[in-house]
Amino acid sequence: MDPTTRRAALKVGAAAALAAGLTAVSAGSSPAARLPLTPACTDGDDTPGNIEGPYFKRNSPLRSDLRTAGVTGVLLTLRGTVHSEHCLPVPGALLEFWQADDKGVYDNTGFTLRGHQYTPADGTYSLETIVPKDYVDAGTHRTPHIHVKVQPANGRVLTSQLFFPDTTTAYGLDFAQLNARDRFLNRKCTLALGVLSDNHYAANFDFVVAA
Ligand SMILES: [Fe+2]
């Protein structure tokens, strides 16, 4: 399928899935379990890259739960699959996540809200975290985003950022306005988000990388 057509199909598919009534159930009963996957990979339309930004740190802990002691905010359970350009699940892929907290601050001395994990045989991943807040860095106002690196074993590193839909509700922010003014925003890297329930969002994002 032509990449443009596929992106359009993905958009429609994601919108339809959300319109179909995705509901996050109460915290503690795995809201992500009810969130359908984003449309399946159908061709070599790789996940777009984005800037690394100034706050990446090496040697993050191996963990998929970033909600360590003291972390507060709107809870986010993010799940998805790492696919190859041939649409096969990629086992053993390294996923590295880092993000700001609910005040728009990165932990640059420790490893709060930083962690890495490896995909199992089915290429899936799961991340327990919070929705980050917007922040201003060197005069640049950044909309809420999660930084990510994805690297298949012996493959190239994809460095990118994940964004939130305009309709996201967190910290009294106007996500539509924040997204609109962020020059690094890439709508193709917007999470499919469920409905906020008990201060908890479930989300899905599938990566497509050269493996
Ligand atoms: Fe950032």
Short mmCIF file of C-alpha atoms and ligand atoms in Angstrom, two decimals:
data_model
loop_
_atom_site.label_atom_id
_atom_site.label_comp_id
_atom_site.label_asym_id
_atom_site.label_seq_id
_atom_site.Cartn_x
_atom_site.Cartn_y
_atom_site.Cartn_z
CA MET A 1 0.00 0.00 0.00
CA ASP A 2 1.19 3.49 -0.81
CA PRO A 3 2.56 5.08 2.41
CA THR A 4 0.22 8.08 2.19
CA THR A 5 -2.79 5.81 1.79
CA ARG A 6 -1.62 3.66 4.65
CA ARG A 7 -1.17 6.62 6.96
CA ALA A 8 -4.68 7.77 6.12
CA ALA A 9 -5.98 4.27 6.79
CA LEU A 10 -4.16 4.16 10.08
CA LYS A 11 -5.65 7.48 11.06
CA VAL A 12 -9.17 6.41 10.17
CA GLY A 13 -8.66 3.04 11.82
CA ALA A 14 -7.41 4.61 15.01
CA ALA A 15 -10.23 7.14 15.06
CA ALA A 16 -12.78 4.43 14.42
CA ALA A 17 -11.34 2.29 17.16
CA LEU A 18 -11.52 5.15 19.62
CA ALA A 19 -15.02 6.09 18.48
CA ALA A 20 -16.07 2.48 18.97
CA GLY A 21 -16.00 3.13 22.65
CA LEU A 22 -12.64 2.25 24.09
CA THR A 23 -13.03 2.53 27.78
CA ALA A 24 -10.30 2.31 30.30
CA VAL A 25 -11.52 0.36 33.26
CA SER A 26 -10.63 1.22 36.80
CA ALA A 27 -7.06 1.27 37.96
CA GLY A 28 -5.88 -2.06 39.19
CA SER A 29 -7.79 -4.07 36.62
CA SER A 30 -5.49 -3.47 33.67
CA PRO A 31 -7.17 -0.79 31.56
CA ALA A 32 -4.89 -1.58 28.63
CA ALA A 33 -6.35 -5.05 28.41
CA ARG A 34 -9.43 -3.60 26.72
CA LEU A 35 -7.61 -1.33 24.31
CA PRO A 36 -7.42 -2.80 20.80
CA LEU A 37 -4.11 -2.64 19.03
CA THR A 38 -3.56 0.06 16.45
CA PRO A 39 -4.03 -1.18 12.88
CA ALA A 40 -1.58 -3.88 11.93
CA CYS A 41 1.60 -3.19 10.07
CA THR A 42 1.03 -3.61 6.33
CA ASP A 43 4.19 -2.36 4.63
CA GLY A 44 7.59 -0.77 5.10
CA ASP A 45 6.27 2.52 6.47
CA ASP A 46 8.79 3.01 9.26
CA THR A 47 8.02 4.92 12.44
CA PRO A 48 9.41 8.43 11.88
CA GLY A 49 12.37 9.59 13.93
CA ASN A 50 12.61 12.77 15.97
CA ILE A 51 15.26 14.71 17.83
CA GLU A 52 16.87 13.10 20.87
CA GLY A 53 16.70 16.35 22.84
CA PRO A 54 19.09 17.38 25.60
CA TYR A 55 17.95 15.03 28.37
CA PHE A 56 18.88 11.52 27.25
CA LYS A 57 21.02 9.64 29.79
CA ARG A 58 22.79 6.35 29.28
CA ASN A 59 22.60 3.41 31.70
CA SER A 60 18.94 3.69 32.64
CA PRO A 61 17.53 0.87 34.82
CA LEU A 62 16.04 -2.24 33.25
CA ARG A 63 12.36 -1.77 34.09
CA SER A 64 8.98 -1.35 32.44
CA ASP A 65 7.37 0.34 35.45
CA LEU A 66 8.57 3.93 35.79
CA ARG A 67 6.15 4.73 38.62
CA THR A 68 8.75 4.67 41.34
CA ALA A 69 8.26 6.19 44.78
CA GLY A 70 7.37 9.86 44.62
CA VAL A 71 6.13 9.81 41.02
CA THR A 72 2.70 11.43 40.79
CA GLY A 73 0.45 12.44 37.92
CA VAL A 74 -2.07 11.03 35.47
CA LEU A 75 -1.29 7.32 35.12
CA LEU A 76 -0.51 5.93 31.69
CA THR A 77 -0.26 2.31 30.62
CA LEU A 78 1.32 2.15 27.18
CA ARG A 79 1.40 -1.04 25.18
CA GLY A 80 2.32 -2.03 21.67
CA THR A 81 4.43 -4.17 19.40
CA VAL A 82 7.72 -3.61 17.62
CA HIS A 83 7.36 -4.72 13.99
CA SER A 84 9.97 -5.12 11.29
CA GLU A 85 9.50 -3.46 7.90
CA HIS A 86 8.16 -6.85 6.82
CA CYS A 87 5.53 -6.60 9.54
CA LEU A 88 6.92 -9.40 11.66
CA PRO A 89 7.18 -8.96 15.44
CA VAL A 90 10.74 -8.16 16.55
CA PRO A 91 11.89 -10.12 19.62
CA GLY A 92 14.87 -8.89 21.59
CA ALA A 93 14.43 -5.26 20.58
CA LEU A 94 15.70 -2.69 23.06
CA LEU A 95 13.18 0.00 24.04
CA GLU A 96 14.39 2.97 26.02
CA PHE A 97 11.94 5.53 27.42
CA TRP A 98 12.58 8.83 29.16
CA GLN A 99 10.25 11.72 29.91
CA ALA A 100 9.42 14.75 32.04
CA ASP A 101 7.33 14.43 35.21
CA ASP A 102 3.95 15.99 36.03
CA LYS A 103 5.64 19.36 36.51
CA GLY A 104 7.52 19.30 33.20
CA VAL A 105 10.84 18.43 34.82
CA TYR A 106 13.39 15.77 33.80
CA ASP A 107 15.46 13.98 36.41
CA ASN A 108 18.97 14.66 35.15
CA THR A 109 20.76 13.55 38.30
CA GLY A 110 18.97 10.23 38.89
CA PHE A 111 16.83 7.95 36.73
CA THR A 112 13.28 8.88 37.67
CA LEU A 113 10.96 8.28 34.69
CA ARG A 114 13.72 6.58 32.75
CA GLY A 115 14.03 2.90 31.92
CA HIS A 116 14.73 0.33 29.25
CA GLN A 117 13.30 -3.07 28.41
CA TYR A 118 13.56 -5.80 25.75
CA THR A 119 10.73 -7.25 23.71
CA PRO A 120 9.92 -10.93 24.29
CA ALA A 121 9.33 -13.44 21.48
CA ASP A 122 6.07 -11.78 20.40
CA GLY A 123 7.70 -8.35 19.98
CA THR A 124 5.41 -6.66 22.47
CA TYR A 125 6.21 -4.12 25.14
CA SER A 126 4.39 -2.59 28.07
CA LEU A 127 5.19 0.59 29.96
CA GLU A 128 3.68 1.82 33.23
CA THR A 129 4.26 5.53 33.54
CA ILE A 130 2.49 8.89 33.79
CA VAL A 131 1.46 11.52 31.27
CA PRO A 132 4.33 14.05 31.20
CA LYS A 133 3.66 17.78 31.44
CA ASP A 134 4.71 20.39 28.88
CA TYR A 135 7.88 22.38 29.48
CA VAL A 136 9.96 25.25 28.16
CA ASP A 137 13.59 24.57 27.30
CA ALA A 138 15.87 27.31 25.97
CA GLY A 139 12.86 29.30 24.81
CA THR A 140 11.24 26.32 23.09
CA HIS A 141 7.83 25.31 24.43
CA ARG A 142 7.43 21.54 24.16
CA THR A 143 4.06 19.85 24.14
CA PRO A 144 3.86 16.75 26.39
CA HIS A 145 5.84 13.88 24.82
CA ILE A 146 7.66 10.69 25.70
CA HIS A 147 11.14 10.14 24.30
CA VAL A 148 11.94 6.70 22.96
CA LYS A 149 14.77 4.75 21.36
CA VAL A 150 14.03 1.44 19.67
CA GLN A 151 16.83 -0.83 18.54
CA PRO A 152 16.42 -4.33 17.14
CA ALA A 153 19.28 -6.67 18.02
CA ASN A 154 22.14 -5.72 15.71
CA GLY A 155 19.89 -3.14 14.06
CA ARG A 156 19.86 0.62 13.74
CA VAL A 157 18.62 2.79 16.58
CA LEU A 158 15.36 4.63 15.97
CA THR A 159 15.22 7.78 18.14
CA SER A 160 11.77 9.31 18.27
CA GLN A 161 9.10 10.95 20.42
CA LEU A 162 5.52 9.94 21.18
CA PHE A 163 2.75 12.53 21.43
CA PHE A 164 -0.75 12.79 22.85
CA PRO A 165 -4.04 13.47 21.04
CA ASP A 166 -5.47 17.01 21.14
CA THR A 167 -8.31 15.74 23.32
CA THR A 168 -6.07 14.46 26.11
CA THR A 169 -7.04 15.64 29.59
CA ALA A 170 -4.24 16.15 32.11
CA TYR A 171 -3.01 18.88 34.43
CA GLY A 172 -5.51 21.40 33.04
CA LEU A 173 -3.50 21.65 29.83
CA ASP A 174 -4.83 22.58 26.41
CA PHE A 175 -3.22 19.75 24.41
CA ALA A 176 -4.63 21.05 21.12
CA GLN A 177 -2.93 24.40 21.59
CA LEU A 178 0.30 22.88 22.89
CA ASN A 179 0.45 20.39 20.02
CA ALA A 180 -0.29 23.09 17.45
CA ARG A 181 2.61 25.26 18.53
CA ASP A 182 5.25 22.53 18.94
CA ARG A 183 7.45 22.45 15.84
CA PHE A 184 8.75 18.99 16.71
CA LEU A 185 5.27 17.44 16.84
CA ASN A 186 4.74 14.56 14.44
CA ARG A 187 1.12 13.43 14.25
CA LYS A 188 2.26 10.04 12.94
CA CYS A 189 3.70 9.44 16.39
CA THR A 190 0.51 10.16 18.31
CA LEU A 191 -0.59 7.53 20.81
CA ALA A 192 -3.96 5.84 20.41
CA LEU A 193 -5.48 6.80 23.75
CA GLY A 194 -8.42 5.29 25.58
CA VAL A 195 -10.79 7.15 27.88
CA LEU A 196 -9.50 8.61 31.13
CA SER A 197 -10.82 6.54 34.03
CA ASP A 198 -9.77 6.84 37.66
CA ASN A 199 -6.85 9.10 36.71
CA HIS A 200 -5.60 6.39 34.37
CA TYR A 201 -5.16 6.29 30.59
CA ALA A 202 -4.47 3.21 28.49
CA ALA A 203 -2.64 3.79 25.24
CA ASN A 204 -1.23 1.88 22.31
CA PHE A 205 1.61 2.54 19.91
CA ASP A 206 3.19 0.07 17.50
CA PHE A 207 6.65 0.71 16.10
CA VAL A 208 7.90 -0.26 12.67
CA VAL A 209 11.68 -0.42 12.43
CA ALA A 210 14.37 -1.72 10.11
CA ALA A 211 15.28 -5.05 11.67
FE FE B 1 11.63 16.18 25.97
#
